[in-house]
Coordinates of C-alpha atoms and ligand atoms in Angstrom, one line a residue:
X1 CA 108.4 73.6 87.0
X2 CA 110.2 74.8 89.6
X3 CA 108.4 75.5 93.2
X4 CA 106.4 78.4 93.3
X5 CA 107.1 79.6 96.7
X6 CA 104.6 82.5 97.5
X7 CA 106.5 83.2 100.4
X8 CA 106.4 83.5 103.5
X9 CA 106.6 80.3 115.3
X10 CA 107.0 77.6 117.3
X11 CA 110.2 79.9 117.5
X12 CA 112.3 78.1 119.5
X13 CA 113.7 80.4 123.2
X14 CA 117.0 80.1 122.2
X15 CA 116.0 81.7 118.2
X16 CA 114.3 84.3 120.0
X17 CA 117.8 85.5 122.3
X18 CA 119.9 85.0 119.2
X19 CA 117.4 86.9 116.9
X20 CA 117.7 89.5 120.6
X21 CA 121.9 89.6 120.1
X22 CA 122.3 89.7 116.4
X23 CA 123.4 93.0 114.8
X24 CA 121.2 94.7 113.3
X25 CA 122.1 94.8 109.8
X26 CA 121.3 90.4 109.6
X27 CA 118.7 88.5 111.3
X28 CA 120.5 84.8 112.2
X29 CA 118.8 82.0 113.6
X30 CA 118.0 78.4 111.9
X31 CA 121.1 79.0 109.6
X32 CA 123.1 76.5 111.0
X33 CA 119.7 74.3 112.1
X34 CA 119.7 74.2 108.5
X35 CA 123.0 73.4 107.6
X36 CA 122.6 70.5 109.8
X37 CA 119.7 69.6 107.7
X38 CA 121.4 69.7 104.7
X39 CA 124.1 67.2 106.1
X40 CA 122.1 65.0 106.9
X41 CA 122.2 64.5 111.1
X42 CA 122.3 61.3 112.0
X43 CA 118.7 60.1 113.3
X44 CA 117.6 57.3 115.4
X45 CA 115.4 54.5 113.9
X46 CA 112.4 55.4 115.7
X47 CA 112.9 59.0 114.9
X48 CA 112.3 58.0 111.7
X49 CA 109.3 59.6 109.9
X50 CA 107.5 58.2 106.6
X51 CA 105.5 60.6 104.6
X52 CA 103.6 61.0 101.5
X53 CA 102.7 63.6 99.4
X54 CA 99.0 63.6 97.6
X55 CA 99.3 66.3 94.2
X56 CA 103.0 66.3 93.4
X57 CA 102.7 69.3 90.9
X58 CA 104.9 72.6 91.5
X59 CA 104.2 73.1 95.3
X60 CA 104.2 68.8 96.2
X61 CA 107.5 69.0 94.6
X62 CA 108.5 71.9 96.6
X63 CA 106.8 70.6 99.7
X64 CA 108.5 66.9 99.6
X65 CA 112.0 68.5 98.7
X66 CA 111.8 70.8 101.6
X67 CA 110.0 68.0 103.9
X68 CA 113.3 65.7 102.7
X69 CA 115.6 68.4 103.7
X70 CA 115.0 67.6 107.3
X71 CA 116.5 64.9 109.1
X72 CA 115.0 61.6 109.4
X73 CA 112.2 61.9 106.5
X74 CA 111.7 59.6 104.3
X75 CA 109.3 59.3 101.3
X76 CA 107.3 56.2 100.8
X77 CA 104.4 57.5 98.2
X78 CA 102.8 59.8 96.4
X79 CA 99.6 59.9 94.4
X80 CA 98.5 62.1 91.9
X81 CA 96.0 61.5 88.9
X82 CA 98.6 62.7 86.2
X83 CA 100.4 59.9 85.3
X84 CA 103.5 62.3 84.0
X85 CA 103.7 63.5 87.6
X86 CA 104.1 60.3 89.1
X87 CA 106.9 59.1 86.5
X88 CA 108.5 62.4 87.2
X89 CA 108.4 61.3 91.5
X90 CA 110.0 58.4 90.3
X91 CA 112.7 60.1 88.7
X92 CA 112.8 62.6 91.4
X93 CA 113.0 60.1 94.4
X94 CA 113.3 57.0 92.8
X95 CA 111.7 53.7 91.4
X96 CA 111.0 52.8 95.0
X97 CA 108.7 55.2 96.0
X98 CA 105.1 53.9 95.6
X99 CA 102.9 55.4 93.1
X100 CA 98.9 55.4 92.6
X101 CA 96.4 57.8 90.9
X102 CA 93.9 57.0 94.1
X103 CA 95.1 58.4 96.8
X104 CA 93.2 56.6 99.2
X105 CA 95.7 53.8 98.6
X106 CA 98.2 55.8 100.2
X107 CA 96.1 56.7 103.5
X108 CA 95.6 53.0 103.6
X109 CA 99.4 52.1 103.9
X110 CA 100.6 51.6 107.5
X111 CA 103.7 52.8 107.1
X112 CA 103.0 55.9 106.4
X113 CA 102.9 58.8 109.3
X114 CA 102.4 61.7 107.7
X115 CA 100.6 63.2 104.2
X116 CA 101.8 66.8 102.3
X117 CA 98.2 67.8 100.8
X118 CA 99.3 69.7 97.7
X119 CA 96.6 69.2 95.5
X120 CA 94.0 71.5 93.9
X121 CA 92.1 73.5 96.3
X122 CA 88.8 71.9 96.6
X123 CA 90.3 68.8 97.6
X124 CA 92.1 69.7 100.5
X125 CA 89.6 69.7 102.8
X126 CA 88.5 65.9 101.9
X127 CA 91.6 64.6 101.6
X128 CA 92.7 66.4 105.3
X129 CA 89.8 65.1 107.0
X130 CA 90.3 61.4 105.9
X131 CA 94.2 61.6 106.3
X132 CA 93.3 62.2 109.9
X133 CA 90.3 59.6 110.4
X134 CA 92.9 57.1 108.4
X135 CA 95.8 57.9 111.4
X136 CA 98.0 60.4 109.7
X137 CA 99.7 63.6 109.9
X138 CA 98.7 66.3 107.4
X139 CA 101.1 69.8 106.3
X140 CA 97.9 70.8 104.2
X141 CA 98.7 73.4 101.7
X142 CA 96.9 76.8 101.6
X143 CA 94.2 78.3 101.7
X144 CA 93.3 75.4 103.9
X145 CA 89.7 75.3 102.6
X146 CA 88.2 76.0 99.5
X147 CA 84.5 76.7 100.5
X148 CA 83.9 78.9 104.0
X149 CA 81.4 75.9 104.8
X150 CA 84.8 73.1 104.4
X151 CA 86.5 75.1 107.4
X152 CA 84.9 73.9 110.6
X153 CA 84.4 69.8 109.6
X154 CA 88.2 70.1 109.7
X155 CA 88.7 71.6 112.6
X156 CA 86.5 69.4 114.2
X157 CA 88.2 66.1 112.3
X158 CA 91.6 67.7 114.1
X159 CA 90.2 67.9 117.5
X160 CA 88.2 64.6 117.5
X161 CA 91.2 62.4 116.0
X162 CA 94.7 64.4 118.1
X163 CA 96.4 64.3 114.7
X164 CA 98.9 66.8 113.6
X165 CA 97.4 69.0 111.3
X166 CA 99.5 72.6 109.6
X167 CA 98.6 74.6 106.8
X168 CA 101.1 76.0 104.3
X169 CA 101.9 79.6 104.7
X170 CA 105.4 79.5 105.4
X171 CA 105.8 83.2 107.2
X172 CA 104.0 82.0 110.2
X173 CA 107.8 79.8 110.8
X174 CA 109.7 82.8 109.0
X175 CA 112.5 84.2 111.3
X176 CA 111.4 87.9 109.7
X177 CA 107.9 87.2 110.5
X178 CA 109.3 86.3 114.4
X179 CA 111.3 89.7 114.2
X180 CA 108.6 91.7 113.0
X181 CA 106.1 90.2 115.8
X182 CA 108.8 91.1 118.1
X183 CA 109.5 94.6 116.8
X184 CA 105.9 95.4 116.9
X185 CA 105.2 93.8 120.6
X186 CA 108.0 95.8 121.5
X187 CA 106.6 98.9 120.2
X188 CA 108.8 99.7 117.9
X189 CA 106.1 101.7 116.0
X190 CA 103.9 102.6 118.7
X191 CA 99.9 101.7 118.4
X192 CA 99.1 100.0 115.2
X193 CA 96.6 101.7 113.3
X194 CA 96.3 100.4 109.6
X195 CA 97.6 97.3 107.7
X196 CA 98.8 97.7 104.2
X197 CA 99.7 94.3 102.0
X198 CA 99.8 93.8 98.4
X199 CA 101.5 91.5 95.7
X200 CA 101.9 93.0 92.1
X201 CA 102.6 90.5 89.4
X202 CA 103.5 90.9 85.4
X203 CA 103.9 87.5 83.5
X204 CA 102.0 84.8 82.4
X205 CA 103.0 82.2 84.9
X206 CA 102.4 84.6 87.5
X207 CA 99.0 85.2 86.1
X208 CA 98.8 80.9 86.5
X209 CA 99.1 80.8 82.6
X210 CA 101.0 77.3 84.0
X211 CA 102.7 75.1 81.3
X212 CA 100.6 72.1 79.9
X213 CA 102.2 68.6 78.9
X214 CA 101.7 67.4 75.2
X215 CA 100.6 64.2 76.4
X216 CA 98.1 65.0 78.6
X217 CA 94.5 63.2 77.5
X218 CA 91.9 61.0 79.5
X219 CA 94.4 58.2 79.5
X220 CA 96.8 60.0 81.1
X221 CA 94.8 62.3 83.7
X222 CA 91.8 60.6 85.8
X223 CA 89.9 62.9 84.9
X224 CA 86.7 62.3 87.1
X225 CA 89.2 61.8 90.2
X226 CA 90.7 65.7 89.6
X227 CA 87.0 66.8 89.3
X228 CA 86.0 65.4 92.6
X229 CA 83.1 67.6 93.8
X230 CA 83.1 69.8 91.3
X231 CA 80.6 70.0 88.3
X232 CA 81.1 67.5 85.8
X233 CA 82.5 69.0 82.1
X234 CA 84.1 67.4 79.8
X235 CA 88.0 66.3 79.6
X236 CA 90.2 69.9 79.5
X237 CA 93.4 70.1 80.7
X238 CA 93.7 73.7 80.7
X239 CA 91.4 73.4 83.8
X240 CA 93.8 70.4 85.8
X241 CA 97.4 72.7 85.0
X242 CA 95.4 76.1 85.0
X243 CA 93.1 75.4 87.9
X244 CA 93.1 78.7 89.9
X245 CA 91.5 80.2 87.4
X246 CA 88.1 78.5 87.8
X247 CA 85.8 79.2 91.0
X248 CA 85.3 75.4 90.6
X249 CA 88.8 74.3 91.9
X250 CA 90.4 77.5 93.2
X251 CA 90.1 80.3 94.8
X252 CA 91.1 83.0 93.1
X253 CA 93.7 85.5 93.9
X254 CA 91.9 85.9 97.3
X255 CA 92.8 82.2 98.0
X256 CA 95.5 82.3 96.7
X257 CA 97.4 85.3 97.7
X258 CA 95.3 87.3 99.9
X259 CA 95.8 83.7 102.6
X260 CA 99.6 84.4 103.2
X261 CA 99.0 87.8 103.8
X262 CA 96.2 87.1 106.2
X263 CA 98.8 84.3 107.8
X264 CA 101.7 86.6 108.3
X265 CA 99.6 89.6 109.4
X266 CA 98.0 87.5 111.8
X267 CA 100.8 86.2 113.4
X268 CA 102.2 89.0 113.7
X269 CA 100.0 90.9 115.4
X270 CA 97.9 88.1 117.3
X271 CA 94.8 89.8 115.2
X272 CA 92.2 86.2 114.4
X273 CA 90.4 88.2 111.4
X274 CA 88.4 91.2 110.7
X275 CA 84.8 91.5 111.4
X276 CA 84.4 93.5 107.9
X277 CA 85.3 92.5 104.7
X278 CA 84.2 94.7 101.6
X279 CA 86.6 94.0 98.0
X280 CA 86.3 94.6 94.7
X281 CA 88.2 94.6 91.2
X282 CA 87.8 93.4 87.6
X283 CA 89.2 91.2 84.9
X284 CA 91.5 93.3 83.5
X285 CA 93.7 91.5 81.1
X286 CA 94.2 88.1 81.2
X287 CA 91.0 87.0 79.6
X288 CA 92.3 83.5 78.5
X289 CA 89.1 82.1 79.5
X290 CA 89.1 82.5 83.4
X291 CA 86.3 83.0 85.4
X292 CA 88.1 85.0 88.7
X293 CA 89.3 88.6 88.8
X294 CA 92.7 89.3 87.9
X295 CA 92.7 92.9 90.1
X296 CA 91.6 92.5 93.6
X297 CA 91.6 94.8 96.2
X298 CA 90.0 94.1 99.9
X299 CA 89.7 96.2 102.3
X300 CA 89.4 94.7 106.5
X301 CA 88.4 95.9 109.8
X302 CA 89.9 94.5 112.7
X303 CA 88.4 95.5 116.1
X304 CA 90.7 96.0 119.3
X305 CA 90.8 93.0 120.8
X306 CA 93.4 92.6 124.2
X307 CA 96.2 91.9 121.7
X308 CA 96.3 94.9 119.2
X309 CA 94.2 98.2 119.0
X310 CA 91.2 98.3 116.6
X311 CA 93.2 98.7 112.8
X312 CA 92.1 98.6 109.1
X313 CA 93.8 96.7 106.2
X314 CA 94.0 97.1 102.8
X315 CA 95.5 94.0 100.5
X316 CA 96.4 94.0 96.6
X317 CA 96.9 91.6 94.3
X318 CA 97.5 93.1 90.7
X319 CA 98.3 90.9 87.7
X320 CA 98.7 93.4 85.4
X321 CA 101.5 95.7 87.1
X322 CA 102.9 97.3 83.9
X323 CA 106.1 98.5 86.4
X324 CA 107.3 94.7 87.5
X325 CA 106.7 92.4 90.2
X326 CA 106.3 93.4 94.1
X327 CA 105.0 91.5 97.4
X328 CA 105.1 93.2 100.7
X329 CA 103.7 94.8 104.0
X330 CA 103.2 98.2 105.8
X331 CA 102.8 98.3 109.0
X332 CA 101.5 101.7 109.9
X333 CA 102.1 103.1 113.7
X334 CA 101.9 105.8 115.5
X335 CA 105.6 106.1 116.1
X336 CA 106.5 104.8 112.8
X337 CA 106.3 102.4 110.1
X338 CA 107.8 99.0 109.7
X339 CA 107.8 97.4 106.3
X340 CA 108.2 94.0 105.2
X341 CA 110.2 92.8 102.0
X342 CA 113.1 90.3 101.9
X343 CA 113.8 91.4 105.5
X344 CA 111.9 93.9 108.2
X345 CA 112.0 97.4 108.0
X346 CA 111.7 100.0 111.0
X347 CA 111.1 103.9 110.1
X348 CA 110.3 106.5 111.9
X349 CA 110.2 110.5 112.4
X350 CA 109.7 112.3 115.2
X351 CA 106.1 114.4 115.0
X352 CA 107.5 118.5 115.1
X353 CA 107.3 119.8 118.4
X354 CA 105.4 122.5 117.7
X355 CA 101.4 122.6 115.8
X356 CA 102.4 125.2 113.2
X357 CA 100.0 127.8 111.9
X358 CA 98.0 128.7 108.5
X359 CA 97.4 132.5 108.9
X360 CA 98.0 134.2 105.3
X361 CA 94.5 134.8 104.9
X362 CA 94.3 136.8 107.9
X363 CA 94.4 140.1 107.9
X364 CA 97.8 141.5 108.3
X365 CA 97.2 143.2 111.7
X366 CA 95.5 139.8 112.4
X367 CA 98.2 137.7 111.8
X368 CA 100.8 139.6 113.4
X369 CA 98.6 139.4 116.7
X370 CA 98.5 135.4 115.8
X371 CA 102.3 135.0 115.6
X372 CA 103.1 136.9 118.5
X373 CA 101.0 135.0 120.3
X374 CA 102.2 132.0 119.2
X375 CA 106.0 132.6 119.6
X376 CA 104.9 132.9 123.1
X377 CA 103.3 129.7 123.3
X378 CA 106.3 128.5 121.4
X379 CA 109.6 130.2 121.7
X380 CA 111.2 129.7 118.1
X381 CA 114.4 127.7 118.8
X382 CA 118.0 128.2 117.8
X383 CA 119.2 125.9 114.8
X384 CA 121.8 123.7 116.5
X385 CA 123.3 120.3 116.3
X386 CA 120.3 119.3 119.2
X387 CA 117.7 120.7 116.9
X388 CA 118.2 118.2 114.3
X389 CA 115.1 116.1 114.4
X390 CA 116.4 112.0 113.9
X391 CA 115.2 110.3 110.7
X392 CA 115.9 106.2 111.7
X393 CA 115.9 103.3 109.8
X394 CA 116.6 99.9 111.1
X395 CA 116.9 97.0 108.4
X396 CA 116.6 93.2 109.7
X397 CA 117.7 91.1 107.4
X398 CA 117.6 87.3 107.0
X399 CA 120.9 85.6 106.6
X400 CA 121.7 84.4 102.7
X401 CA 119.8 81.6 101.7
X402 CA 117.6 81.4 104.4
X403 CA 114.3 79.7 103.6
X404 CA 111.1 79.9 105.3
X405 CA 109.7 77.4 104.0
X406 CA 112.3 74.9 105.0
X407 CA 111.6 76.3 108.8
X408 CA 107.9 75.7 108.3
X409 CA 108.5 72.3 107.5
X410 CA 110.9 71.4 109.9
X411 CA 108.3 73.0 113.0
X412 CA 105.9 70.3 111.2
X413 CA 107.8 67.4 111.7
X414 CA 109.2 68.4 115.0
X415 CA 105.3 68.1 116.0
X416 CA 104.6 64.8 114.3
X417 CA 107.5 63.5 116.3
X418 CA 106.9 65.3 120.2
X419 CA 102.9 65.6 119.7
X420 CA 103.4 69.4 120.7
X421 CA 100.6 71.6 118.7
X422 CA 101.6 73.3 115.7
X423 CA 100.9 77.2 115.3
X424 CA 99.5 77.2 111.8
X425 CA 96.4 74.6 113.2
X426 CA 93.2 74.4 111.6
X427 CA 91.8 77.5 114.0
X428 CA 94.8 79.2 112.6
X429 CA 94.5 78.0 108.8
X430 CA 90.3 78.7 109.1
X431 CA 90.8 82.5 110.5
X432 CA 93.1 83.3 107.6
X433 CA 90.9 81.1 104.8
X434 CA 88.1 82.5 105.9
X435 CA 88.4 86.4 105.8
X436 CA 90.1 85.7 102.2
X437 CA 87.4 83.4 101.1
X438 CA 84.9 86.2 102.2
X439 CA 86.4 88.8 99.8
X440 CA 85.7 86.4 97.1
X441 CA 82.0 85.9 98.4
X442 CA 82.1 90.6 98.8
X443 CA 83.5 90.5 95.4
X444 CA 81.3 88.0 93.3
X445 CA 78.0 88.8 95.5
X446 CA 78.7 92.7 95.7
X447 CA 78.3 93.0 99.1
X448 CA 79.7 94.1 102.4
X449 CA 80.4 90.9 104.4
X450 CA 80.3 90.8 108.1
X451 CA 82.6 88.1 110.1
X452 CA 82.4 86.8 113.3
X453 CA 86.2 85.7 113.8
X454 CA 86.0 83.7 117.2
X455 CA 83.6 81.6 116.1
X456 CA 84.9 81.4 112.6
X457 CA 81.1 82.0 111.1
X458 CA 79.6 84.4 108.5
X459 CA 77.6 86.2 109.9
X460 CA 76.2 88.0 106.4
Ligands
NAD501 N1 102.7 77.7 100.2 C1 103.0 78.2 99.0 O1 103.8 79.2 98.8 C2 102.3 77.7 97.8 C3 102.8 77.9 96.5 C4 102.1 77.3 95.4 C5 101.0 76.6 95.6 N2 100.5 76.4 96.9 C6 99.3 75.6 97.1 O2 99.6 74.2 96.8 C7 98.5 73.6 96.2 C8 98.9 73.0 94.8 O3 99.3 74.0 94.0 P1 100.3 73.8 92.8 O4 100.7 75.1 92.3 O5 101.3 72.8 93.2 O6 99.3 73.1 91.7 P2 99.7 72.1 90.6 O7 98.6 72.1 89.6 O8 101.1 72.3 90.1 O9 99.7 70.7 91.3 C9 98.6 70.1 91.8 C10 98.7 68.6 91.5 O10 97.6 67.9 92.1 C11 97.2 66.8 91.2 N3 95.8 66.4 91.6 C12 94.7 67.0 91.3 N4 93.6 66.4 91.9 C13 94.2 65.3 92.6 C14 93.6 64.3 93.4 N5 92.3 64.2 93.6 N6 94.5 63.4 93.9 C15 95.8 63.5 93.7 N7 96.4 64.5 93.0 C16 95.6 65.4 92.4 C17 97.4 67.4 89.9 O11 97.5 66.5 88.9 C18 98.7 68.2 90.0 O12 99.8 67.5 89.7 C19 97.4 74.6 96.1 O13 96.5 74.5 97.1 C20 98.2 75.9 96.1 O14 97.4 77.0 96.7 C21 101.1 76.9 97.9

């Protein structure tokens, strides 16, 4: 299967001046910082770091390729409780590379520095909090939590034990998302007003309708071990390769979509979450047997704080978007409007100089007194070449083949190896879980929900 990237700071000075001199038309940066990954740079032994990867399934896979791409990684383990998963490791990176269905065994090895958490959802915030009490690095998938009440114990796990700790949304290292942060800062659109994100999908494996191996049984899958915390039921594998459709592992499209959007919107504008959250939806169309919504639409209000004006958002996610398959942002300003796709977006046109009028229901007499008045007010102007009001549109966009998601991983292990804090941290990871995993709790209890975002706490 191959990775499903859902897309996407620690921007280094010298990104941020050539990001300042490119032209216009292509945002440059970590191009040849990744070219030098793919080479292979030379790396001195204690440079060296070992990782291991716990759930190698589509995003593991993706996460330990991109992990590998960087230089001086090195893969020592994996664990996962499907044993075709752990053969497929093997043929992937090799007979070497240590296998075990427990993946305690792995946090237990001393020569391991650093853990990708790609499993399920509602293990992430176990397996994050004893990767750190074991001594180890964590690049934690999103949403970083499953359960609002997960979100603070890991926190508090990353402050009391120093470790590393970054979630997965890949924008917050995207070079687009750094333009777009810079464009706005620079007030490119003036004062932000409202939000708009969505991401429109129409197939099956986009509606997590994931492929299922013929050989998977109880003697292949440890079956309890997926379960974890959640409810005991008998052995089915649709619910280990069709998890995020059950409130029991995932988190629904809130959890699973809504997150990145939270992630990039948030580091872009310095916003740390709303302190409203109302959504709502339906099962539309994939009735297959799941028990989340397949429509969701949430809608967010973020109070002025010192680094943005107050603003509202409105996210999307549609399964069953009969015209194709979309993902992107509006960023709505008084000055203009700066959209979000492969690349960034700035348009804008001038307001007209004058109010205009709305008169034809006057009476005649009436209305000529109106526009005599007004042409005082405001002389009508000659048509000439300085009249022309200017429609703009600046595109930035990223060079060919450039991957966030690399970038994100290679910000991760440049922390693991100077002890400098990530930007994606637990705070980070919590404020964007949270607001997402509170349009699940708006949505199934049909409430308003309010949101206290410094202090990371429902308030109802
Ligand atoms: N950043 C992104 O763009 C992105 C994209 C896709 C998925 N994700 C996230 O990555 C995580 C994994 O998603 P996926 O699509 O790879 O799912 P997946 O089902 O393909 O893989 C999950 C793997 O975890 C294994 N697993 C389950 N319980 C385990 C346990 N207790 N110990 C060890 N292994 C266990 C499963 O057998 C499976 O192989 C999710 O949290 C998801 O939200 C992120």
């Amino acid at each position: 299967m191959p990775p499903r990237l859902e897309y996407s700071k620690a921007m280094l000075s010298n990104r941020r001046h050539f990001l300042q001199t490119s032209v216009a038309a292509g945002l440059a940066g970590p191009l040849a910082a990744q070219e030098n990954a793919a080479q292979g740079k030379k790396v001195a032994a204690n440079d060296r770091i070992q990782i291991a990867t716990i759930g190698v399934g589509g995003m593991g896979t993706g996460d330990t390729k991109s992990s590998l791409a960087v230089p001086g990684v090195e893969l020592i383990a994996i664990s996962d409780v499907y044993d075709g998963r752990r053969e497929r490791a093997k043929e992937v990176w090799g007979k070497d590379v240590f296998t075990t269905r427990y993946y305690r065994e792995v946090l237990a090895r001393k020569d391991i520095n650093a853990v990708i958490v790609a499993t399920p959802d509602h293990w992430h915030s176990r397996i994050c909090i004893d990767a750190m009490n074991a001594g180890k690095d964590v690049y934690c998938e999103k949403p970083m939590v499953q359960r609002i009440d997960d979100g603070k114990p890991v926190v508090a796990a990353q402050e009391k034990t120093g470790r590393i700790m970054q979630v997965g949304s890949q924008r917050v290292s995207s070079i687009v998302y750094q333009k777009a942060k810079d464009l706005l800062k620079d007030g490119a659109i003036g004062e932000l007003n409202m939000v708009e994100a969505w991401w429109d999908r129409n197939s099956a494996n986009g509606a997590w309708q994931y492929s299922i191996p013929p050989d998977a049984s109880e003697e292949t899958i440890d079956w309890d071990r997926f379960l974890g915390r959640a409810p005991k039921v008998p052995f089915d594998a649709v619910r280990l390769f069709r998890w995020r459709n059950y409130r029991d592992y995932g988190t629904g499209v809130a959890g699973d979509l809504f997150v990145h959007l939270f992630s990039g919107m948030h580091f872009i504008t310095g916003a740390i979450g709303p302190a409203r959250v109302y959504a709502t939806g339906g099962l539309r169309f994939w009735k297959d047997g799941r028990d989340v919504p397949d429509v969701m639409l949430g809608l967010y209000d973020y109070t002025a704080t010192e680094r943005h004006p107050a603003f509202n958002l409105m996210l999307r996610v549609n399964f069953v978007d009969g015209a194709g398959e979309s993902s992107g942002f509006r960023f709505v300003g008084s000055e203009g409007i700066m959209t979000i796709d492969r690349g960034v977006t700035v348009s804008k046109q001038p307001r007209e100089t004058e109010p205009g009028y709305s008169i034809e229901t006057f009476p005649k007499a009436m209305q000529e007194k109106f526009l005599a008045q007004y042409r005082r007010q405001y002389p009508k102007p000659a048509a000439n070449a300085d009249s022309i009001r200017p429609q703009s549109e600046d595109k930035y966009l990223p060079p060919p083949g450039y991957s966030d998601h690399l970038d994100h991983h290679r910000n991760f292990i440049a922390a693991v190896r100077s002890r400098k804090p990530v930007v994606e941290d637990p705070v980070f990871g919590f404020r964007a879980a949270g607001p997402a995993l509170l349009s699940n709790v708006s949505y199934f209890e049909n409430k308003v929900c309010s949101w206290d975002p410094k202090t990371m706490t429902m308030k109802s």
